[in-house]
């Protein structure tokens, strides 16, 4: 299989504009994420796909590879789909640009899902982390996922799911990490399908897959790192980077 990684990168982010160009230990967040992905040595190629000249130049000037997306897009998956439509590849790993702590072990687990899926029943796979902190469980910026018994996603939400009506039921909570592995065909299907109400309501692109009947295999990882969504996240990342 030919496997590449693409890192979607927007300059304007609603909660933290310009976050990918913030300094993290002497380099920008987007360069840190790109280098962490390249350093896993898991991919035939790694590219940043962006609508921003600033981010494009930052990657290229630091020796990396980047492509400009041609259109406005609602989400990172749409941006990647445009970029890979005419590439001869099998699997695309979508690493978020604000994930400078991307690690090899987690990405290896995602890739293994497809190597073991000989009948091609899995459209895409993604990562999750077990969480127990109640503030995190109730935080709408923390996306939660619930699973069936075979670890396929049933639903993603900013709300605490499952709702703890019975606190003694032993329910576990999982935080969704925005790292995806797609079969190229599934990604292009996503790109061609219009957004439906669940995705529009929660502002979670992965719900489009579920609404159209795609199967998302979830893979648990113990590596959480820091996703940089807010200035406070950046400060936590700086402390962890040292």
PDB file of C-alpha atoms in Angstrom:
ATOM      1  CA  UNK A   1       0.000   0.000   0.000  1.00  0.00           C
ATOM      2  CA  UNK A   2       1.129   3.521  -0.724  1.00  0.00           C
ATOM      3  CA  UNK A   3       0.534   5.595   2.386  1.00  0.00           C
ATOM      4  CA  UNK A   4       0.980   9.350   2.700  1.00  0.00           C
ATOM      5  CA  UNK A   5       0.283  11.867   5.436  1.00  0.00           C
ATOM      6  CA  UNK A   6      -1.387  15.185   4.805  1.00  0.00           C
ATOM      7  CA  UNK A   7      -1.580  17.991   7.337  1.00  0.00           C
ATOM      8  CA  UNK A   8      -4.460  20.441   6.699  1.00  0.00           C
ATOM      9  CA  UNK A   9      -3.533  23.891   7.926  1.00  0.00           C
ATOM     10  CA  UNK A  10      -5.685  27.017   8.058  1.00  0.00           C
ATOM     11  CA  UNK A  11      -4.230  30.307   9.212  1.00  0.00           C
ATOM     12  CA  UNK A  12      -7.509  31.681  10.533  1.00  0.00           C
ATOM     13  CA  UNK A  13      -8.923  29.604  13.390  1.00  0.00           C
ATOM     14  CA  UNK A  14     -12.032  30.844  15.176  1.00  0.00           C
ATOM     15  CA  UNK A  15     -10.816  30.169  18.720  1.00  0.00           C
ATOM     16  CA  UNK A  16      -7.136  31.026  18.220  1.00  0.00           C
ATOM     17  CA  UNK A  17      -6.335  32.844  14.952  1.00  0.00           C
ATOM     18  CA  UNK A  18      -2.778  32.298  13.730  1.00  0.00           C
ATOM     19  CA  UNK A  19      -2.162  29.499  16.221  1.00  0.00           C
ATOM     20  CA  UNK A  20      -0.112  27.430  13.769  1.00  0.00           C
ATOM     21  CA  UNK A  21       2.413  30.259  13.456  1.00  0.00           C
ATOM     22  CA  UNK A  22       2.927  30.574  17.206  1.00  0.00           C
ATOM     23  CA  UNK A  23       6.361  29.765  18.627  1.00  0.00           C
ATOM     24  CA  UNK A  24       6.894  26.412  20.306  1.00  0.00           C
ATOM     25  CA  UNK A  25      10.462  25.893  21.469  1.00  0.00           C
ATOM     26  CA  UNK A  26      12.028  28.027  18.745  1.00  0.00           C
ATOM     27  CA  UNK A  27       9.924  26.811  15.800  1.00  0.00           C
ATOM     28  CA  UNK A  28       6.322  27.392  14.788  1.00  0.00           C
ATOM     29  CA  UNK A  29       3.585  24.949  15.756  1.00  0.00           C
ATOM     30  CA  UNK A  30       3.007  23.896  12.130  1.00  0.00           C
ATOM     31  CA  UNK A  31       6.710  23.187  11.560  1.00  0.00           C
ATOM     32  CA  UNK A  32       6.849  21.166  14.791  1.00  0.00           C
ATOM     33  CA  UNK A  33       3.850  19.109  13.641  1.00  0.00           C
ATOM     34  CA  UNK A  34       5.316  18.582  10.156  1.00  0.00           C
ATOM     35  CA  UNK A  35       8.693  17.500  11.547  1.00  0.00           C
ATOM     36  CA  UNK A  36       7.097  15.142  14.087  1.00  0.00           C
ATOM     37  CA  UNK A  37       5.125  13.471  11.287  1.00  0.00           C
ATOM     38  CA  UNK A  38       8.139  13.158   8.973  1.00  0.00           C
ATOM     39  CA  UNK A  39      10.285  11.801  11.794  1.00  0.00           C
ATOM     40  CA  UNK A  40       7.989   8.799  12.264  1.00  0.00           C
ATOM     41  CA  UNK A  41       9.358   7.489   8.905  1.00  0.00           C
ATOM     42  CA  UNK A  42       6.017   5.754   8.308  1.00  0.00           C
ATOM     43  CA  UNK A  43       4.998   7.534   5.117  1.00  0.00           C
ATOM     44  CA  UNK A  44       5.906   7.591   1.466  1.00  0.00           C
ATOM     45  CA  UNK A  45       5.366  11.354   1.605  1.00  0.00           C
ATOM     46  CA  UNK A  46       4.249  14.081   4.023  1.00  0.00           C
ATOM     47  CA  UNK A  47       2.666  17.323   2.825  1.00  0.00           C
ATOM     48  CA  UNK A  48       0.999  20.328   4.414  1.00  0.00           C
ATOM     49  CA  UNK A  49      -2.108  21.445   2.507  1.00  0.00           C
ATOM     50  CA  UNK A  50      -3.132  25.020   3.194  1.00  0.00           C
ATOM     51  CA  UNK A  51      -5.068  28.025   1.922  1.00  0.00           C
ATOM     52  CA  UNK A  52      -2.521  30.409   3.443  1.00  0.00           C
ATOM     53  CA  UNK A  53       0.568  31.867   1.750  1.00  0.00           C
ATOM     54  CA  UNK A  54       1.996  32.443   5.225  1.00  0.00           C
ATOM     55  CA  UNK A  55       1.818  28.768   6.193  1.00  0.00           C
ATOM     56  CA  UNK A  56       2.891  27.572   2.733  1.00  0.00           C
ATOM     57  CA  UNK A  57       6.024  29.737   2.856  1.00  0.00           C
ATOM     58  CA  UNK A  58       6.765  28.736   6.450  1.00  0.00           C
ATOM     59  CA  UNK A  59       6.867  25.041   5.533  1.00  0.00           C
ATOM     60  CA  UNK A  60       8.793  25.462   2.274  1.00  0.00           C
ATOM     61  CA  UNK A  61      11.313  27.842   3.843  1.00  0.00           C
ATOM     62  CA  UNK A  62      11.979  25.234   6.516  1.00  0.00           C
ATOM     63  CA  UNK A  63      12.701  22.511   3.974  1.00  0.00           C
ATOM     64  CA  UNK A  64       9.254  20.912   3.971  1.00  0.00           C
ATOM     65  CA  UNK A  65       6.646  20.114   1.329  1.00  0.00           C
ATOM     66  CA  UNK A  66       3.396  22.029   1.008  1.00  0.00           C
ATOM     67  CA  UNK A  67       0.576  22.478  -1.502  1.00  0.00           C
ATOM     68  CA  UNK A  68      -1.949  25.270  -1.813  1.00  0.00           C
ATOM     69  CA  UNK A  69      -5.600  24.265  -1.809  1.00  0.00           C
ATOM     70  CA  UNK A  70      -7.534  25.940  -4.593  1.00  0.00           C
ATOM     71  CA  UNK A  71     -10.930  26.352  -2.990  1.00  0.00           C
ATOM     72  CA  UNK A  72     -12.622  27.403   0.205  1.00  0.00           C
ATOM     73  CA  UNK A  73     -13.406  24.383   2.371  1.00  0.00           C
ATOM     74  CA  UNK A  74     -15.618  23.716   5.370  1.00  0.00           C
ATOM     75  CA  UNK A  75     -13.165  21.291   6.992  1.00  0.00           C
ATOM     76  CA  UNK A  76      -9.737  19.717   6.764  1.00  0.00           C
ATOM     77  CA  UNK A  77     -10.974  16.509   5.143  1.00  0.00           C
ATOM     78  CA  UNK A  78     -12.404  18.480   2.220  1.00  0.00           C
ATOM     79  CA  UNK A  79      -9.089  20.288   1.828  1.00  0.00           C
ATOM     80  CA  UNK A  80      -7.169  17.000   1.765  1.00  0.00           C
ATOM     81  CA  UNK A  81      -9.608  15.374  -0.652  1.00  0.00           C
ATOM     82  CA  UNK A  82      -9.035  18.139  -3.183  1.00  0.00           C
ATOM     83  CA  UNK A  83      -5.269  17.657  -2.866  1.00  0.00           C
ATOM     84  CA  UNK A  84      -5.222  13.846  -3.224  1.00  0.00           C
ATOM     85  CA  UNK A  85      -7.911  13.363  -5.890  1.00  0.00           C
ATOM     86  CA  UNK A  86      -5.402  12.721  -8.669  1.00  0.00           C
ATOM     87  CA  UNK A  87      -2.619  11.110  -6.616  1.00  0.00           C
ATOM     88  CA  UNK A  88      -1.831   7.410  -6.934  1.00  0.00           C
ATOM     89  CA  UNK A  89      -2.209   6.421  -3.279  1.00  0.00           C
ATOM     90  CA  UNK A  90      -4.113   3.916  -1.147  1.00  0.00           C
ATOM     91  CA  UNK A  91      -4.248   5.403   2.368  1.00  0.00           C
ATOM     92  CA  UNK A  92      -4.115   9.003   3.584  1.00  0.00           C
ATOM     93  CA  UNK A  93      -3.329   9.826   7.208  1.00  0.00           C
ATOM     94  CA  UNK A  94      -4.741  13.210   8.214  1.00  0.00           C
ATOM     95  CA  UNK A  95      -2.624  14.708  11.011  1.00  0.00           C
ATOM     96  CA  UNK A  96      -4.015  17.956  12.410  1.00  0.00           C
ATOM     97  CA  UNK A  97      -1.705  20.948  12.112  1.00  0.00           C
ATOM     98  CA  UNK A  98      -2.115  21.786  15.804  1.00  0.00           C
ATOM     99  CA  UNK A  99      -0.795  18.378  16.993  1.00  0.00           C
ATOM    100  CA  UNK A 100       2.966  18.924  17.491  1.00  0.00           C
ATOM    101  CA  UNK A 101       3.157  15.906  19.811  1.00  0.00           C
ATOM    102  CA  UNK A 102       2.151  13.457  17.055  1.00  0.00           C
ATOM    103  CA  UNK A 103       3.837  10.138  17.851  1.00  0.00           C
ATOM    104  CA  UNK A 104       4.901   7.119  15.826  1.00  0.00           C
ATOM    105  CA  UNK A 105       3.209   4.421  17.938  1.00  0.00           C
ATOM    106  CA  UNK A 106      -0.280   5.888  17.509  1.00  0.00           C
ATOM    107  CA  UNK A 107       0.124   6.284  13.754  1.00  0.00           C
ATOM    108  CA  UNK A 108       1.433   2.718  13.453  1.00  0.00           C
ATOM    109  CA  UNK A 109      -1.764   1.474  15.113  1.00  0.00           C
ATOM    110  CA  UNK A 110      -3.877   3.329  12.568  1.00  0.00           C
ATOM    111  CA  UNK A 111      -1.932   1.952   9.627  1.00  0.00           C
ATOM    112  CA  UNK A 112      -2.195  -1.591  11.041  1.00  0.00           C
ATOM    113  CA  UNK A 113      -6.010  -1.366  10.860  1.00  0.00           C
ATOM    114  CA  UNK A 114      -5.842  -1.268   7.058  1.00  0.00           C
ATOM    115  CA  UNK A 115      -3.078  -3.831   6.702  1.00  0.00           C
ATOM    116  CA  UNK A 116      -5.264  -6.303   8.599  1.00  0.00           C
ATOM    117  CA  UNK A 117      -8.473  -5.364   6.727  1.00  0.00           C
ATOM    118  CA  UNK A 118      -8.135  -7.739   3.773  1.00  0.00           C
ATOM    119  CA  UNK A 119     -11.820  -7.465   2.803  1.00  0.00           C
ATOM    120  CA  UNK A 120     -11.709  -3.648   2.824  1.00  0.00           C
ATOM    121  CA  UNK A 121     -14.647  -3.342   5.212  1.00  0.00           C
ATOM    122  CA  UNK A 122     -13.150  -0.350   7.027  1.00  0.00           C
ATOM    123  CA  UNK A 123     -13.541   3.047   5.363  1.00  0.00           C
ATOM    124  CA  UNK A 124     -11.512   5.035   7.844  1.00  0.00           C
ATOM    125  CA  UNK A 125      -9.935   4.827  11.270  1.00  0.00           C
ATOM    126  CA  UNK A 126      -9.211   7.352  13.990  1.00  0.00           C
ATOM    127  CA  UNK A 127      -7.660   7.688  17.442  1.00  0.00           C
ATOM    128  CA  UNK A 128      -9.175   8.038  20.898  1.00  0.00           C
ATOM    129  CA  UNK A 129      -7.885   8.446  24.463  1.00  0.00           C
ATOM    130  CA  UNK A 130      -9.554   7.194  27.637  1.00  0.00           C
ATOM    131  CA  UNK A 131     -10.428  10.145  29.898  1.00  0.00           C
ATOM    132  CA  UNK A 132     -11.662  10.264  33.493  1.00  0.00           C
ATOM    133  CA  UNK A 133     -11.502  13.968  34.439  1.00  0.00           C
ATOM    134  CA  UNK A 134     -15.072  15.286  34.826  1.00  0.00           C
ATOM    135  CA  UNK A 135     -14.171  18.782  33.653  1.00  0.00           C
ATOM    136  CA  UNK A 136     -12.735  17.315  30.466  1.00  0.00           C
ATOM    137  CA  UNK A 137     -15.733  15.024  29.973  1.00  0.00           C
ATOM    138  CA  UNK A 138     -18.095  17.993  30.256  1.00  0.00           C
ATOM    139  CA  UNK A 139     -15.973  20.405  28.197  1.00  0.00           C
ATOM    140  CA  UNK A 140     -17.579  21.035  24.765  1.00  0.00           C
ATOM    141  CA  UNK A 141     -14.097  21.570  23.296  1.00  0.00           C
ATOM    142  CA  UNK A 142     -13.364  17.919  24.134  1.00  0.00           C
ATOM    143  CA  UNK A 143     -15.059  15.730  21.544  1.00  0.00           C
ATOM    144  CA  UNK A 144     -16.274  12.418  22.946  1.00  0.00           C
ATOM    145  CA  UNK A 145     -16.944   9.185  21.062  1.00  0.00           C
ATOM    146  CA  UNK A 146     -19.048   6.132  21.930  1.00  0.00           C
ATOM    147  CA  UNK A 147     -18.407   2.712  20.381  1.00  0.00           C
ATOM    148  CA  UNK A 148     -20.031  -0.569  19.536  1.00  0.00           C
ATOM    149  CA  UNK A 149     -18.532  -3.814  20.876  1.00  0.00           C
ATOM    150  CA  UNK A 150     -16.223  -4.030  17.839  1.00  0.00           C
ATOM    151  CA  UNK A 151     -14.755  -0.529  18.421  1.00  0.00           C
ATOM    152  CA  UNK A 152     -16.584   1.128  15.560  1.00  0.00           C
ATOM    153  CA  UNK A 153     -17.830   4.642  16.312  1.00  0.00           C
ATOM    154  CA  UNK A 154     -21.540   4.995  17.030  1.00  0.00           C
ATOM    155  CA  UNK A 155     -21.528   8.762  17.584  1.00  0.00           C
ATOM    156  CA  UNK A 156     -19.285  11.742  18.312  1.00  0.00           C
ATOM    157  CA  UNK A 157     -20.412  14.675  20.412  1.00  0.00           C
ATOM    158  CA  UNK A 158     -19.299  17.751  22.309  1.00  0.00           C
ATOM    159  CA  UNK A 159     -21.770  16.674  25.002  1.00  0.00           C
ATOM    160  CA  UNK A 160     -20.803  14.065  27.612  1.00  0.00           C
ATOM    161  CA  UNK A 161     -21.712  10.744  26.020  1.00  0.00           C
ATOM    162  CA  UNK A 162     -22.900   8.406  27.331  1.00  0.00           C
ATOM    163  CA  UNK A 163     -25.011  10.493  29.692  1.00  0.00           C
ATOM    164  CA  UNK A 164     -24.319   9.160  33.236  1.00  0.00           C
ATOM    165  CA  UNK A 165     -27.906   8.403  34.289  1.00  0.00           C
ATOM    166  CA  UNK A 166     -26.494   5.472  36.256  1.00  0.00           C
ATOM    167  CA  UNK A 167     -23.045   6.376  37.545  1.00  0.00           C
ATOM    168  CA  UNK A 168     -22.454   2.762  38.608  1.00  0.00           C
ATOM    169  CA  UNK A 169     -22.918   1.309  35.121  1.00  0.00           C
ATOM    170  CA  UNK A 170     -19.172   1.366  34.479  1.00  0.00           C
ATOM    171  CA  UNK A 171     -19.301   3.475  31.310  1.00  0.00           C
ATOM    172  CA  UNK A 172     -15.948   4.644  29.973  1.00  0.00           C
ATOM    173  CA  UNK A 173     -15.362   7.976  28.301  1.00  0.00           C
ATOM    174  CA  UNK A 174     -13.140   8.446  25.282  1.00  0.00           C
ATOM    175  CA  UNK A 175     -11.792  11.669  23.854  1.00  0.00           C
ATOM    176  CA  UNK A 176     -11.545  11.736  20.095  1.00  0.00           C
ATOM    177  CA  UNK A 177      -8.183  12.801  18.712  1.00  0.00           C
ATOM    178  CA  UNK A 178      -8.468  14.421  15.303  1.00  0.00           C
ATOM    179  CA  UNK A 179      -6.083  12.088  13.506  1.00  0.00           C
ATOM    180  CA  UNK A 180      -7.737  10.112  10.705  1.00  0.00           C
ATOM    181  CA  UNK A 181      -6.660   7.383   8.312  1.00  0.00           C
ATOM    182  CA  UNK A 182      -8.752   7.148   5.139  1.00  0.00           C
ATOM    183  CA  UNK A 183      -9.033   4.864   2.210  1.00  0.00           C
ATOM    184  CA  UNK A 184      -8.734   7.250  -0.709  1.00  0.00           C
ATOM    185  CA  UNK A 185     -12.151   6.203  -2.027  1.00  0.00           C
ATOM    186  CA  UNK A 186     -13.862   6.989   1.284  1.00  0.00           C
ATOM    187  CA  UNK A 187     -12.215  10.402   1.439  1.00  0.00           C
ATOM    188  CA  UNK A 188     -13.344  11.302  -2.072  1.00  0.00           C
ATOM    189  CA  UNK A 189     -16.873  10.094  -1.286  1.00  0.00           C
ATOM    190  CA  UNK A 190     -16.879  12.424   1.719  1.00  0.00           C
ATOM    191  CA  UNK A 191     -15.731  15.328  -0.444  1.00  0.00           C
ATOM    192  CA  UNK A 192     -18.617  14.845  -2.874  1.00  0.00           C
ATOM    193  CA  UNK A 193     -21.371  14.507  -0.260  1.00  0.00           C
ATOM    194  CA  UNK A 194     -23.182  17.545   1.162  1.00  0.00           C
ATOM    195  CA  UNK A 195     -23.113  18.339   4.865  1.00  0.00           C
ATOM    196  CA  UNK A 196     -26.130  17.066   6.827  1.00  0.00           C
ATOM    197  CA  UNK A 197     -27.751  18.264  10.048  1.00  0.00           C
ATOM    198  CA  UNK A 198     -25.668  16.412  12.651  1.00  0.00           C
ATOM    199  CA  UNK A 199     -22.374  17.721  11.286  1.00  0.00           C
ATOM    200  CA  UNK A 200     -23.850  21.219  10.956  1.00  0.00           C
ATOM    201  CA  UNK A 201     -25.180  21.149  14.527  1.00  0.00           C
ATOM    202  CA  UNK A 202     -22.103  19.812  16.332  1.00  0.00           C
ATOM    203  CA  UNK A 203     -19.550  21.260  13.876  1.00  0.00           C
ATOM    204  CA  UNK A 204     -17.837  17.856  13.730  1.00  0.00           C
ATOM    205  CA  UNK A 205     -16.829  16.708  10.246  1.00  0.00           C
ATOM    206  CA  UNK A 206     -16.602  13.027  11.262  1.00  0.00           C
ATOM    207  CA  UNK A 207     -20.374  12.949  11.707  1.00  0.00           C
ATOM    208  CA  UNK A 208     -20.784  13.293   7.934  1.00  0.00           C
ATOM    209  CA  UNK A 209     -19.260   9.829   7.560  1.00  0.00           C
ATOM    210  CA  UNK A 210     -21.650   8.310  10.075  1.00  0.00           C
ATOM    211  CA  UNK A 211     -24.677  10.060   8.606  1.00  0.00           C
ATOM    212  CA  UNK A 212     -23.891   8.509   5.223  1.00  0.00           C
ATOM    213  CA  UNK A 213     -23.299   5.026   6.644  1.00  0.00           C
ATOM    214  CA  UNK A 214     -19.502   4.921   6.602  1.00  0.00           C
ATOM    215  CA  UNK A 215     -17.746   2.867   9.304  1.00  0.00           C
ATOM    216  CA  UNK A 216     -15.094   4.495  11.484  1.00  0.00           C
ATOM    217  CA  UNK A 217     -12.805   2.083  13.321  1.00  0.00           C
ATOM    218  CA  UNK A 218     -11.557   3.619  16.563  1.00  0.00           C
ATOM    219  CA  UNK A 219      -8.104   2.824  17.906  1.00  0.00           C
ATOM    220  CA  UNK A 220      -7.199   3.543  21.518  1.00  0.00           C
ATOM    221  CA  UNK A 221      -3.911   5.250  22.279  1.00  0.00           C
ATOM    222  CA  UNK A 222      -2.401   6.266  25.611  1.00  0.00           C
ATOM    223  CA  UNK A 223      -0.453   9.156  24.082  1.00  0.00           C
ATOM    224  CA  UNK A 224      -2.395  12.380  24.454  1.00  0.00           C
ATOM    225  CA  UNK A 225       0.056  15.256  24.084  1.00  0.00           C
ATOM    226  CA  UNK A 226      -1.528  18.688  23.709  1.00  0.00           C
ATOM    227  CA  UNK A 227      -3.842  19.804  20.904  1.00  0.00           C
ATOM    228  CA  UNK A 228      -3.405  23.551  20.548  1.00  0.00           C
ATOM    229  CA  UNK A 229      -6.911  25.003  20.269  1.00  0.00           C
ATOM    230  CA  UNK A 230      -6.548  27.961  22.651  1.00  0.00           C
ATOM    231  CA  UNK A 231      -3.796  30.250  24.011  1.00  0.00           C
ATOM    232  CA  UNK A 232      -3.980  28.244  27.245  1.00  0.00           C
ATOM    233  CA  UNK A 233      -3.246  25.042  25.305  1.00  0.00           C
ATOM    234  CA  UNK A 234      -0.178  26.714  23.810  1.00  0.00           C
ATOM    235  CA  UNK A 235       1.141  27.545  27.263  1.00  0.00           C
ATOM    236  CA  UNK A 236       0.623  23.929  28.358  1.00  0.00           C
ATOM    237  CA  UNK A 237       2.423  22.748  25.222  1.00  0.00           C
ATOM    238  CA  UNK A 238       5.377  25.027  25.937  1.00  0.00           C
ATOM    239  CA  UNK A 239       5.714  23.558  29.423  1.00  0.00           C
ATOM    240  CA  UNK A 240       5.525  20.013  28.090  1.00  0.00           C
ATOM    241  CA  UNK A 241       8.028  20.770  25.306  1.00  0.00           C
ATOM    242  CA  UNK A 242      10.801  21.714  27.738  1.00  0.00           C
TER     243      UNK A 242
END
